[in-house]
Each structure stands twice: as C-alpha cells, then as structure tokens.
PDB file of C-alpha atoms in Angstrom:
ATOM      1  CA  UNK A   1       0.000   0.000   0.000  1.00 73.00           C
ATOM      2  CA  UNK A   2       1.479   3.324  -1.093  1.00 76.00           C
ATOM      3  CA  UNK A   3       0.079   6.660   0.068  1.00 74.00           C
ATOM      4  CA  UNK A   4       0.626  10.145  -1.354  1.00 72.00           C
ATOM      5  CA  UNK A   5      -1.232  13.420  -1.503  1.00 71.00           C
ATOM      6  CA  UNK A   6      -3.404  13.512  -4.610  1.00 59.00           C
ATOM      7  CA  UNK A   7      -3.033  16.100  -7.334  1.00 57.00           C
ATOM      8  CA  UNK A   8      -5.843  17.053  -9.700  1.00 51.00           C
ATOM      9  CA  UNK A   9      -4.883  16.508 -13.330  1.00 47.00           C
ATOM     10  CA  UNK A  10      -6.761  18.348 -16.051  1.00 48.00           C
ATOM     11  CA  UNK A  11      -7.046  16.123 -19.131  1.00 53.00           C
ATOM     12  CA  UNK A  12      -7.483  18.536 -22.042  1.00 58.00           C
ATOM     13  CA  UNK A  13      -7.602  17.385 -25.645  1.00 68.00           C
ATOM     14  CA  UNK A  14      -4.579  18.439 -27.679  1.00 78.00           C
ATOM     15  CA  UNK A  15      -4.178  18.856 -31.416  1.00 84.00           C
ATOM     16  CA  UNK A  16      -2.327  16.520 -33.757  1.00 81.00           C
ATOM     17  CA  UNK A  17       0.247  19.275 -34.343  1.00 85.00           C
ATOM     18  CA  UNK A  18       0.877  19.498 -30.605  1.00 87.00           C
ATOM     19  CA  UNK A  19       1.375  15.736 -30.434  1.00 83.00           C
ATOM     20  CA  UNK A  20       3.886  15.909 -33.301  1.00 86.00           C
ATOM     21  CA  UNK A  21       5.814  18.655 -31.495  1.00 89.00           C
ATOM     22  CA  UNK A  22       5.846  16.665 -28.252  1.00 84.00           C
ATOM     23  CA  UNK A  23       7.162  13.573 -30.036  1.00 83.00           C
ATOM     24  CA  UNK A  24       9.849  15.621 -31.782  1.00 87.00           C
ATOM     25  CA  UNK A  25      10.903  17.209 -28.496  1.00 87.00           C
ATOM     26  CA  UNK A  26      10.791  14.204 -26.199  1.00 81.00           C
ATOM     27  CA  UNK A  27      10.850  11.107 -28.395  1.00 79.00           C
ATOM     28  CA  UNK A  28      13.572   8.624 -27.508  1.00 77.00           C
ATOM     29  CA  UNK A  29      14.649   6.226 -24.817  1.00 73.00           C
ATOM     30  CA  UNK A  30      13.992   7.259 -21.241  1.00 71.00           C
ATOM     31  CA  UNK A  31      13.886   5.564 -17.832  1.00 69.00           C
ATOM     32  CA  UNK A  32      10.641   3.812 -16.927  1.00 68.00           C
ATOM     33  CA  UNK A  33       8.476   6.056 -14.761  1.00 68.00           C
ATOM     34  CA  UNK A  34       5.706   3.932 -13.313  1.00 68.00           C
ATOM     35  CA  UNK A  35       5.311   5.265  -9.799  1.00 72.00           C
ATOM     36  CA  UNK A  36       6.152   8.066  -7.407  1.00 72.00           C
ATOM     37  CA  UNK A  37       8.407   7.573  -5.588  1.00 76.00           C
ATOM     38  CA  UNK A  38      10.100   5.504  -8.302  1.00 79.00           C
ATOM     39  CA  UNK A  39      11.090   1.889  -7.701  1.00 76.00           C
ATOM     40  CA  UNK A  40      14.769   2.626  -7.050  1.00 82.00           C
ATOM     41  CA  UNK A  41      13.806   4.836  -4.113  1.00 83.00           C
ATOM     42  CA  UNK A  42      12.288   1.910  -2.208  1.00 82.00           C
ATOM     43  CA  UNK A  43      15.427   0.726  -0.409  1.00 89.00           C
ATOM     44  CA  UNK A  44      16.331  -0.707   3.020  1.00 89.00           C
ATOM     45  CA  UNK A  45      17.672   2.764   3.839  1.00 90.00           C
ATOM     46  CA  UNK A  46      14.071   3.870   4.416  1.00 89.00           C
ATOM     47  CA  UNK A  47      13.364   2.744   7.971  1.00 92.00           C
ATOM     48  CA  UNK A  48      10.025   2.112   9.645  1.00 92.00           C
ATOM     49  CA  UNK A  49      10.678   5.156  11.833  1.00 93.00           C
ATOM     50  CA  UNK A  50      11.226   7.386   8.795  1.00 93.00           C
ATOM     51  CA  UNK A  51       8.170   6.028   7.001  1.00 91.00           C
ATOM     52  CA  UNK A  52       6.070   6.567  10.116  1.00 94.00           C
ATOM     53  CA  UNK A  53       7.282  10.159  10.369  1.00 95.00           C
ATOM     54  CA  UNK A  54       6.271  10.782   6.765  1.00 93.00           C
ATOM     55  CA  UNK A  55       2.803   9.403   7.445  1.00 95.00           C
ATOM     56  CA  UNK A  56       2.410  11.548  10.550  1.00 96.00           C
ATOM     57  CA  UNK A  57       3.342  14.571   8.473  1.00 95.00           C
ATOM     58  CA  UNK A  58       0.308  14.162   6.202  1.00 95.00           C
ATOM     59  CA  UNK A  59      -2.364  16.749   7.024  1.00 95.00           C
ATOM     60  CA  UNK A  60      -5.909  17.502   5.878  1.00 95.00           C
ATOM     61  CA  UNK A  61      -4.874  20.864   4.486  1.00 94.00           C
ATOM     62  CA  UNK A  62      -2.619  19.089   1.982  1.00 90.00           C
ATOM     63  CA  UNK A  63      -5.714  17.669   0.298  1.00 94.00           C
ATOM     64  CA  UNK A  64      -7.078  14.132  -0.093  1.00 97.00           C
ATOM     65  CA  UNK A  65      -4.736  11.170  -0.360  1.00 96.00           C
ATOM     66  CA  UNK A  66      -4.015   9.018  -3.376  1.00 95.00           C
ATOM     67  CA  UNK A  67      -3.657   5.339  -2.436  1.00 96.00           C
ATOM     68  CA  UNK A  68      -2.050   2.596  -4.532  1.00 95.00           C
ATOM     69  CA  UNK A  69      -2.571  -1.082  -3.680  1.00 97.00           C
ATOM     70  CA  UNK A  70      -0.452  -3.697  -5.456  1.00 96.00           C
ATOM     71  CA  UNK A  71      -1.861  -7.164  -6.116  1.00 97.00           C
ATOM     72  CA  UNK A  72       1.181  -9.227  -7.195  1.00 96.00           C
ATOM     73  CA  UNK A  73      -0.546 -12.315  -8.607  1.00 96.00           C
ATOM     74  CA  UNK A  74      -1.360 -13.628 -12.096  1.00 96.00           C
ATOM     75  CA  UNK A  75      -2.717 -16.897 -13.462  1.00 93.00           C
ATOM     76  CA  UNK A  76      -0.061 -16.882 -16.216  1.00 93.00           C
ATOM     77  CA  UNK A  77       3.012 -14.853 -17.075  1.00 91.00           C
ATOM     78  CA  UNK A  78       2.937 -12.547 -20.092  1.00 91.00           C
ATOM     79  CA  UNK A  79       6.369 -12.616 -21.719  1.00 89.00           C
ATOM     80  CA  UNK A  80       6.627  -8.838 -22.164  1.00 88.00           C
ATOM     81  CA  UNK A  81       5.900  -8.068 -18.497  1.00 87.00           C
ATOM     82  CA  UNK A  82       8.452  -6.659 -16.077  1.00 82.00           C
ATOM     83  CA  UNK A  83       5.990  -6.030 -13.245  1.00 86.00           C
ATOM     84  CA  UNK A  84       6.374  -7.330  -9.704  1.00 87.00           C
ATOM     85  CA  UNK A  85       4.107 -10.371  -9.892  1.00 91.00           C
ATOM     86  CA  UNK A  86       4.056 -14.157  -9.608  1.00 92.00           C
ATOM     87  CA  UNK A  87       1.963 -16.962 -11.057  1.00 94.00           C
ATOM     88  CA  UNK A  88      -0.233 -18.605  -8.431  1.00 94.00           C
ATOM     89  CA  UNK A  89      -2.732 -21.412  -8.845  1.00 91.00           C
ATOM     90  CA  UNK A  90      -3.769 -21.678  -5.186  1.00 94.00           C
ATOM     91  CA  UNK A  91      -5.968 -19.473  -3.047  1.00 95.00           C
ATOM     92  CA  UNK A  92      -3.713 -19.681   0.003  1.00 97.00           C
ATOM     93  CA  UNK A  93      -1.071 -17.093  -0.985  1.00 97.00           C
ATOM     94  CA  UNK A  94      -3.742 -14.642  -2.113  1.00 98.00           C
ATOM     95  CA  UNK A  95      -5.741 -15.031   1.099  1.00 98.00           C
ATOM     96  CA  UNK A  96      -2.599 -14.511   3.199  1.00 98.00           C
ATOM     97  CA  UNK A  97      -1.689 -11.410   1.222  1.00 98.00           C
ATOM     98  CA  UNK A  98      -5.165  -9.907   1.585  1.00 98.00           C
ATOM     99  CA  UNK A  99      -5.050 -10.459   5.355  1.00 98.00           C
ATOM    100  CA  UNK A 100      -1.732  -8.607   5.547  1.00 98.00           C
ATOM    101  CA  UNK A 101      -2.975  -5.846   3.267  1.00 98.00           C
ATOM    102  CA  UNK A 102      -5.997  -5.279   5.493  1.00 98.00           C
ATOM    103  CA  UNK A 103      -3.637  -5.156   8.457  1.00 98.00           C
ATOM    104  CA  UNK A 104      -1.441  -2.606   6.703  1.00 97.00           C
ATOM    105  CA  UNK A 105      -4.460  -0.385   6.030  1.00 98.00           C
ATOM    106  CA  UNK A 106      -5.221  -0.481   9.758  1.00 98.00           C
ATOM    107  CA  UNK A 107      -1.588   0.236  10.647  1.00 97.00           C
ATOM    108  CA  UNK A 108      -1.264   3.191   8.271  1.00 97.00           C
ATOM    109  CA  UNK A 109      -4.533   4.704   9.487  1.00 98.00           C
ATOM    110  CA  UNK A 110      -3.450   4.310  13.116  1.00 97.00           C
ATOM    111  CA  UNK A 111      -0.099   5.983  12.408  1.00 97.00           C
ATOM    112  CA  UNK A 112      -1.629   9.117  10.890  1.00 97.00           C
ATOM    113  CA  UNK A 113      -1.991  12.092  13.203  1.00 96.00           C
ATOM    114  CA  UNK A 114      -5.610  12.618  12.087  1.00 96.00           C
ATOM    115  CA  UNK A 115      -8.297  10.932   9.998  1.00 97.00           C
ATOM    116  CA  UNK A 116      -7.711  11.843   6.362  1.00 98.00           C
ATOM    117  CA  UNK A 117      -9.698  11.753   3.135  1.00 98.00           C
ATOM    118  CA  UNK A 118      -8.910   9.692   0.046  1.00 98.00           C
ATOM    119  CA  UNK A 119      -9.510  11.145  -3.403  1.00 97.00           C
ATOM    120  CA  UNK A 120      -8.039   8.352  -5.534  1.00 97.00           C
ATOM    121  CA  UNK A 121      -7.575   4.596  -5.128  1.00 98.00           C
ATOM    122  CA  UNK A 122      -5.748   2.474  -7.688  1.00 97.00           C
ATOM    123  CA  UNK A 123      -5.377  -1.313  -7.696  1.00 98.00           C
ATOM    124  CA  UNK A 124      -2.411  -2.410  -9.791  1.00 95.00           C
ATOM    125  CA  UNK A 125      -0.543  -5.617 -10.334  1.00 92.00           C
ATOM    126  CA  UNK A 126      -0.194  -8.227 -11.214  1.00 94.00           C
ATOM    127  CA  UNK A 127      -3.855  -8.864 -11.768  1.00 97.00           C
ATOM    128  CA  UNK A 128      -6.205  -7.250  -9.229  1.00 98.00           C
ATOM    129  CA  UNK A 129      -9.111  -9.378 -10.433  1.00 98.00           C
ATOM    130  CA  UNK A 130      -7.230 -12.423  -9.172  1.00 98.00           C
ATOM    131  CA  UNK A 131      -8.803 -11.365  -5.876  1.00 98.00           C
ATOM    132  CA  UNK A 132     -12.096 -13.044  -5.039  1.00 98.00           C
ATOM    133  CA  UNK A 133     -15.165 -10.771  -5.188  1.00 98.00           C
ATOM    134  CA  UNK A 134     -15.366 -10.829  -1.403  1.00 98.00           C
ATOM    135  CA  UNK A 135     -11.704  -9.829  -1.104  1.00 98.00           C
ATOM    136  CA  UNK A 136     -11.913  -6.755  -3.333  1.00 98.00           C
ATOM    137  CA  UNK A 137     -15.075  -5.795  -1.445  1.00 98.00           C
ATOM    138  CA  UNK A 138     -13.372  -6.259   1.923  1.00 98.00           C
ATOM    139  CA  UNK A 139     -10.391  -4.093   0.947  1.00 99.00           C
ATOM    140  CA  UNK A 140     -12.594  -1.256  -0.291  1.00 98.00           C
ATOM    141  CA  UNK A 141     -14.780  -1.527   2.809  1.00 98.00           C
ATOM    142  CA  UNK A 142     -11.730  -1.361   5.108  1.00 99.00           C
ATOM    143  CA  UNK A 143     -10.480   1.757   3.344  1.00 98.00           C
ATOM    144  CA  UNK A 144     -13.906   3.357   3.800  1.00 98.00           C
ATOM    145  CA  UNK A 145     -13.825   2.446   7.506  1.00 98.00           C
ATOM    146  CA  UNK A 146     -10.401   3.968   8.137  1.00 98.00           C
ATOM    147  CA  UNK A 147     -10.557   6.990   5.812  1.00 98.00           C
ATOM    148  CA  UNK A 148     -13.108   9.418   4.396  1.00 98.00           C
ATOM    149  CA  UNK A 149     -13.623   8.576   0.728  1.00 98.00           C
ATOM    150  CA  UNK A 150     -14.502  11.779  -1.111  1.00 98.00           C
ATOM    151  CA  UNK A 151     -17.749  11.755  -3.152  1.00 96.00           C
ATOM    152  CA  UNK A 152     -15.804  12.393  -6.356  1.00 96.00           C
ATOM    153  CA  UNK A 153     -13.067   9.836  -5.608  1.00 97.00           C
ATOM    154  CA  UNK A 154     -11.594   8.000  -8.582  1.00 97.00           C
ATOM    155  CA  UNK A 155     -11.421   4.294  -7.745  1.00 98.00           C
ATOM    156  CA  UNK A 156      -9.687   2.287 -10.441  1.00 98.00           C
ATOM    157  CA  UNK A 157      -8.365  -1.209 -11.078  1.00 98.00           C
ATOM    158  CA  UNK A 158      -6.154  -2.778 -13.700  1.00 98.00           C
ATOM    159  CA  UNK A 159      -8.057  -5.723 -15.143  1.00 98.00           C
ATOM    160  CA  UNK A 160      -7.294  -8.867 -17.130  1.00 98.00           C
ATOM    161  CA  UNK A 161     -10.392  -9.418 -19.313  1.00 98.00           C
ATOM    162  CA  UNK A 162      -9.625 -13.152 -19.573  1.00 97.00           C
ATOM    163  CA  UNK A 163     -10.324 -13.772 -15.888  1.00 96.00           C
ATOM    164  CA  UNK A 164     -12.935 -11.084 -15.257  1.00 98.00           C
ATOM    165  CA  UNK A 165     -16.294 -12.245 -13.885  1.00 98.00           C
ATOM    166  CA  UNK A 166     -19.615 -10.498 -13.467  1.00 98.00           C
ATOM    167  CA  UNK A 167     -19.479 -11.209  -9.730  1.00 98.00           C
ATOM    168  CA  UNK A 168     -16.106  -9.482  -9.417  1.00 98.00           C
ATOM    169  CA  UNK A 169     -17.295  -6.404 -11.287  1.00 98.00           C
ATOM    170  CA  UNK A 170     -20.427  -6.194  -9.142  1.00 98.00           C
ATOM    171  CA  UNK A 171     -18.413  -6.461  -5.899  1.00 98.00           C
ATOM    172  CA  UNK A 172     -15.888  -3.846  -7.000  1.00 98.00           C
ATOM    173  CA  UNK A 173     -18.610  -1.486  -8.217  1.00 98.00           C
ATOM    174  CA  UNK A 174     -20.504  -1.889  -4.943  1.00 98.00           C
ATOM    175  CA  UNK A 175     -17.324  -0.746  -3.182  1.00 97.00           C
ATOM    176  CA  UNK A 176     -17.109   2.336  -5.372  1.00 97.00           C
ATOM    177  CA  UNK A 177     -14.939   1.314  -8.337  1.00 98.00           C
ATOM    178  CA  UNK A 178     -15.740   3.686 -11.200  1.00 98.00           C
ATOM    179  CA  UNK A 179     -12.702   3.380 -13.476  1.00 98.00           C
ATOM    180  CA  UNK A 180     -10.921   0.438 -15.069  1.00 98.00           C
ATOM    181  CA  UNK A 181      -7.855  -0.186 -17.192  1.00 98.00           C
ATOM    182  CA  UNK A 182      -7.999  -3.232 -19.463  1.00 98.00           C
ATOM    183  CA  UNK A 183      -4.860  -5.008 -20.575  1.00 96.00           C
ATOM    184  CA  UNK A 184      -5.130  -5.526 -24.343  1.00 98.00           C
ATOM    185  CA  UNK A 185      -1.644  -4.988 -25.879  1.00 97.00           C
ATOM    186  CA  UNK A 186      -2.554  -6.316 -29.371  1.00 98.00           C
ATOM    187  CA  UNK A 187      -5.513  -8.107 -30.939  1.00 98.00           C
ATOM    188  CA  UNK A 188      -3.463 -10.015 -33.544  1.00 98.00           C
ATOM    189  CA  UNK A 189      -3.574 -13.753 -32.636  1.00 98.00           C
ATOM    190  CA  UNK A 190       0.010 -14.285 -33.843  1.00 98.00           C
ATOM    191  CA  UNK A 191       1.308 -11.470 -31.661  1.00 98.00           C
ATOM    192  CA  UNK A 192      -0.699 -12.810 -28.724  1.00 97.00           C
ATOM    193  CA  UNK A 193       0.910 -16.235 -29.147  1.00 97.00           C
ATOM    194  CA  UNK A 194       4.362 -14.647 -29.245  1.00 95.00           C
ATOM    195  CA  UNK A 195       3.797 -12.877 -25.909  1.00 94.00           C
ATOM    196  CA  UNK A 196       1.864 -15.708 -24.198  1.00 94.00           C
ATOM    197  CA  UNK A 197      -1.328 -13.678 -23.856  1.00 95.00           C
ATOM    198  CA  UNK A 198      -4.212 -15.268 -25.770  1.00 97.00           C
ATOM    199  CA  UNK A 199      -7.136 -12.878 -25.504  1.00 97.00           C
ATOM    200  CA  UNK A 200      -9.883 -12.997 -28.160  1.00 98.00           C
ATOM    201  CA  UNK A 201     -11.490  -9.712 -29.140  1.00 98.00           C
ATOM    202  CA  UNK A 202     -14.829 -10.974 -27.838  1.00 98.00           C
ATOM    203  CA  UNK A 203     -13.311 -11.415 -24.377  1.00 98.00           C
ATOM    204  CA  UNK A 204     -12.307  -7.765 -24.235  1.00 98.00           C
ATOM    205  CA  UNK A 205     -15.704  -6.687 -25.601  1.00 99.00           C
ATOM    206  CA  UNK A 206     -17.442  -8.667 -22.859  1.00 98.00           C
ATOM    207  CA  UNK A 207     -15.286  -7.014 -20.190  1.00 98.00           C
ATOM    208  CA  UNK A 208     -16.252  -3.578 -21.505  1.00 98.00           C
ATOM    209  CA  UNK A 209     -19.938  -4.535 -21.432  1.00 98.00           C
ATOM    210  CA  UNK A 210     -19.715  -5.791 -17.844  1.00 98.00           C
ATOM    211  CA  UNK A 211     -17.951  -2.646 -16.668  1.00 98.00           C
ATOM    212  CA  UNK A 212     -20.314  -0.271 -18.449  1.00 98.00           C
ATOM    213  CA  UNK A 213     -23.328  -2.135 -17.066  1.00 98.00           C
ATOM    214  CA  UNK A 214     -21.871  -1.685 -13.570  1.00 98.00           C
ATOM    215  CA  UNK A 215     -21.533   2.066 -14.081  1.00 96.00           C
ATOM    216  CA  UNK A 216     -17.852   2.467 -14.981  1.00 97.00           C
ATOM    217  CA  UNK A 217     -17.312   6.137 -15.809  1.00 96.00           C
ATOM    218  CA  UNK A 218     -13.960   5.678 -17.512  1.00 97.00           C
ATOM    219  CA  UNK A 219     -12.402   2.692 -19.283  1.00 98.00           C
ATOM    220  CA  UNK A 220      -8.801   2.680 -20.472  1.00 98.00           C
ATOM    221  CA  UNK A 221      -7.140   0.113 -22.715  1.00 98.00           C
ATOM    222  CA  UNK A 222      -3.398  -0.542 -22.610  1.00 97.00           C
ATOM    223  CA  UNK A 223      -1.672  -1.199 -25.943  1.00 97.00           C
ATOM    224  CA  UNK A 224       1.998  -1.944 -26.618  1.00 96.00           C
ATOM    225  CA  UNK A 225       3.950  -1.048 -29.759  1.00 95.00           C
ATOM    226  CA  UNK A 226       7.095  -2.857 -30.858  1.00 95.00           C
ATOM    227  CA  UNK A 227       5.930  -6.335 -29.810  1.00 96.00           C
ATOM    228  CA  UNK A 228       7.351  -9.492 -31.443  1.00 96.00           C
ATOM    229  CA  UNK A 229       5.626 -10.267 -34.782  1.00 97.00           C
ATOM    230  CA  UNK A 230       3.766  -6.965 -34.639  1.00 97.00           C
ATOM    231  CA  UNK A 231       3.535  -4.843 -37.786  1.00 97.00           C
ATOM    232  CA  UNK A 232       2.541  -1.215 -38.236  1.00 96.00           C
ATOM    233  CA  UNK A 233      -0.533  -2.316 -40.169  1.00 98.00           C
ATOM    234  CA  UNK A 234      -1.434  -4.766 -37.430  1.00 98.00           C
ATOM    235  CA  UNK A 235      -1.036  -2.135 -34.739  1.00 97.00           C
ATOM    236  CA  UNK A 236      -3.263   0.264 -36.680  1.00 97.00           C
ATOM    237  CA  UNK A 237      -5.890  -2.484 -36.932  1.00 98.00           C
ATOM    238  CA  UNK A 238      -5.641  -3.130 -33.186  1.00 98.00           C
ATOM    239  CA  UNK A 239      -6.166   0.574 -32.476  1.00 98.00           C
ATOM    240  CA  UNK A 240      -9.232   0.654 -34.744  1.00 98.00           C
ATOM    241  CA  UNK A 241     -10.656  -2.469 -33.082  1.00 98.00           C
ATOM    242  CA  UNK A 242     -10.055  -1.000 -29.639  1.00 98.00           C
ATOM    243  CA  UNK A 243     -11.719   2.292 -30.568  1.00 98.00           C
ATOM    244  CA  UNK A 244     -14.753   0.370 -31.817  1.00 98.00           C
ATOM    245  CA  UNK A 245     -15.358  -0.744 -28.217  1.00 98.00           C
ATOM    246  CA  UNK A 246     -15.726   2.871 -27.085  1.00 97.00           C
ATOM    247  CA  UNK A 247     -12.964   3.270 -24.474  1.00 98.00           C
ATOM    248  CA  UNK A 248     -12.525   6.653 -22.861  1.00 97.00           C
ATOM    249  CA  UNK A 249      -8.766   6.470 -23.264  1.00 96.00           C
ATOM    250  CA  UNK A 250      -6.025   4.442 -24.934  1.00 96.00           C
ATOM    251  CA  UNK A 251      -2.566   4.163 -23.373  1.00 94.00           C
ATOM    252  CA  UNK A 252       0.329   3.214 -25.651  1.00 92.00           C
ATOM    253  CA  UNK A 253       3.519   1.797 -24.178  1.00 90.00           C
ATOM    254  CA  UNK A 254       6.772   0.902 -25.874  1.00 88.00           C
ATOM    255  CA  UNK A 255       7.811  -2.756 -25.711  1.00 90.00           C
ATOM    256  CA  UNK A 256      10.496  -3.365 -23.098  1.00 80.00           C
ATOM    257  CA  UNK A 257      12.527  -6.515 -23.740  1.00 76.00           C
ATOM    258  CA  UNK A 258      12.682  -8.656 -20.598  1.00 72.00           C
ATOM    259  CA  UNK A 259      14.301 -11.923 -21.783  1.00 68.00           C
ATOM    260  CA  UNK A 260      14.255 -13.437 -18.297  1.00 62.00           C
ATOM    261  CA  UNK A 261      10.456 -13.732 -18.692  1.00 57.00           C
ATOM    262  CA  UNK A 262      10.588 -15.784 -21.918  1.00 48.00           C
TER     263      UNK A 262
END
C-alpha cells in the first residue's frame, strides 16, 4: 500500500500538431516512470521510523490522499511483463496477502496524526481481479472504515479481461470502483501467441460490457507497440478495433525486452 497526496490533473484534448511537437521534443529512450516515488527509491535505507514520520506529516490541508494497492498475482506470465508479480494457482497465498494488506491499512490509518480523506484509489498488479469478489469488497470496505472517501473519488483497477467475472465487477462497483484499465496490448492472434497472452477480441468486448453495465465512468485500454511479430498495419488495426469498443482512453507503451520472462 502506497500513500501520497493527490493532485488534480486536467485532461485537455490536444491537437495533432501538438502531439507531433511533443514527439519531436521528447521522443527517444527514457527511464521507466511507473510510480512516485520511483522503484529505485524503495530501499532498506528507508526505515520504519522514517516512514512513520512521513505518514504523521500528512495533514488535511494538503488535500485528499491518493492510495495505490499492489496485487502481485497472475494466473499466467505474459512474456513482455516486467511487473512485480508471480503466477499462483492456489488461493492460500492470495488469502494470506489480503489479510496482511488489510492489516497494513489499519496500521497506516493508526499511524496518521488525524483521519484523512482519500480522493483516488488504484489497484495495480499483477492482476487485481485475481482477488475473489469478497476480497476486493473487503479491501474497499476497510479503506472506507479507516478513511473518508470523497464523493468524487476516482477508484480504479487494472483488469485482465480473460479472468474477469460479473461477480467481481459487481463487488468492485458496490465498493465504489468507477474506473478500469484493461490489458489488451494487441488483438493479432500471432502477436498474442508470441507474448503468451491469448485474448480474443470478444473477451475484451465482454469485459467492456460488464464494466459499463456496472456504471464504470472511464475505461482505459493498454496497448503496446514494438511487440514481437507486430507490424505497423497490425497495430493500426488493433487501435481501430479498440476504438470500436468505445474506451474513454487508450494508453500506448513501448515494448520493453525482458528476456528473463521468456
């Protein structure tokens, strides 16, 4: 569980010319920036005492918190993935992790100098929908018990459409989830075979339908360019197919070669 003060981000539409200028100015290789603080800043040098002092320093006047919860489990390993996750086929490790996560929520709340509000919650992974419906519901309920969830809070989860169930969506929505990010990457079957992620188009379409029916206000789809066996024409087709499902946003990521996963 990671906690930070939330910042409001205004998402304005920009012109194609502006996009071209941004690419020209900033295109190129750069370090991965997936979290704040970044991964290299999580070291043994940060002691429990220091972390506790940081938590105590959080105040209401700084605004609502943004909370990230990592669910490090998958039912298979995608060969392009460099995330902190592990393949599990038993409920035991997941149940143990959830128990400790609930305990950490209690511990963080007890360490704060005052009861604070949360304006954003994000479940990442891994695969958050590896949690049982009751587990995602219990985590959201515990957060609501220990913090004040703002009425306009953005509550999001990264989702694998292949393992998504109606029961999971209903439980998450009942707890307040209103945003979702679907892993897609590419719809070409040959590319999917090359990255060990078989996901028919109909599976993604069903996930979108379930989420919309549950009231999801924003749906994102993650795509990757530069994948093995991917072509420019194939990527363009994937983008068109994704847009046909009516997502609110598409996120494009460059392929990062992680040979230790293959």
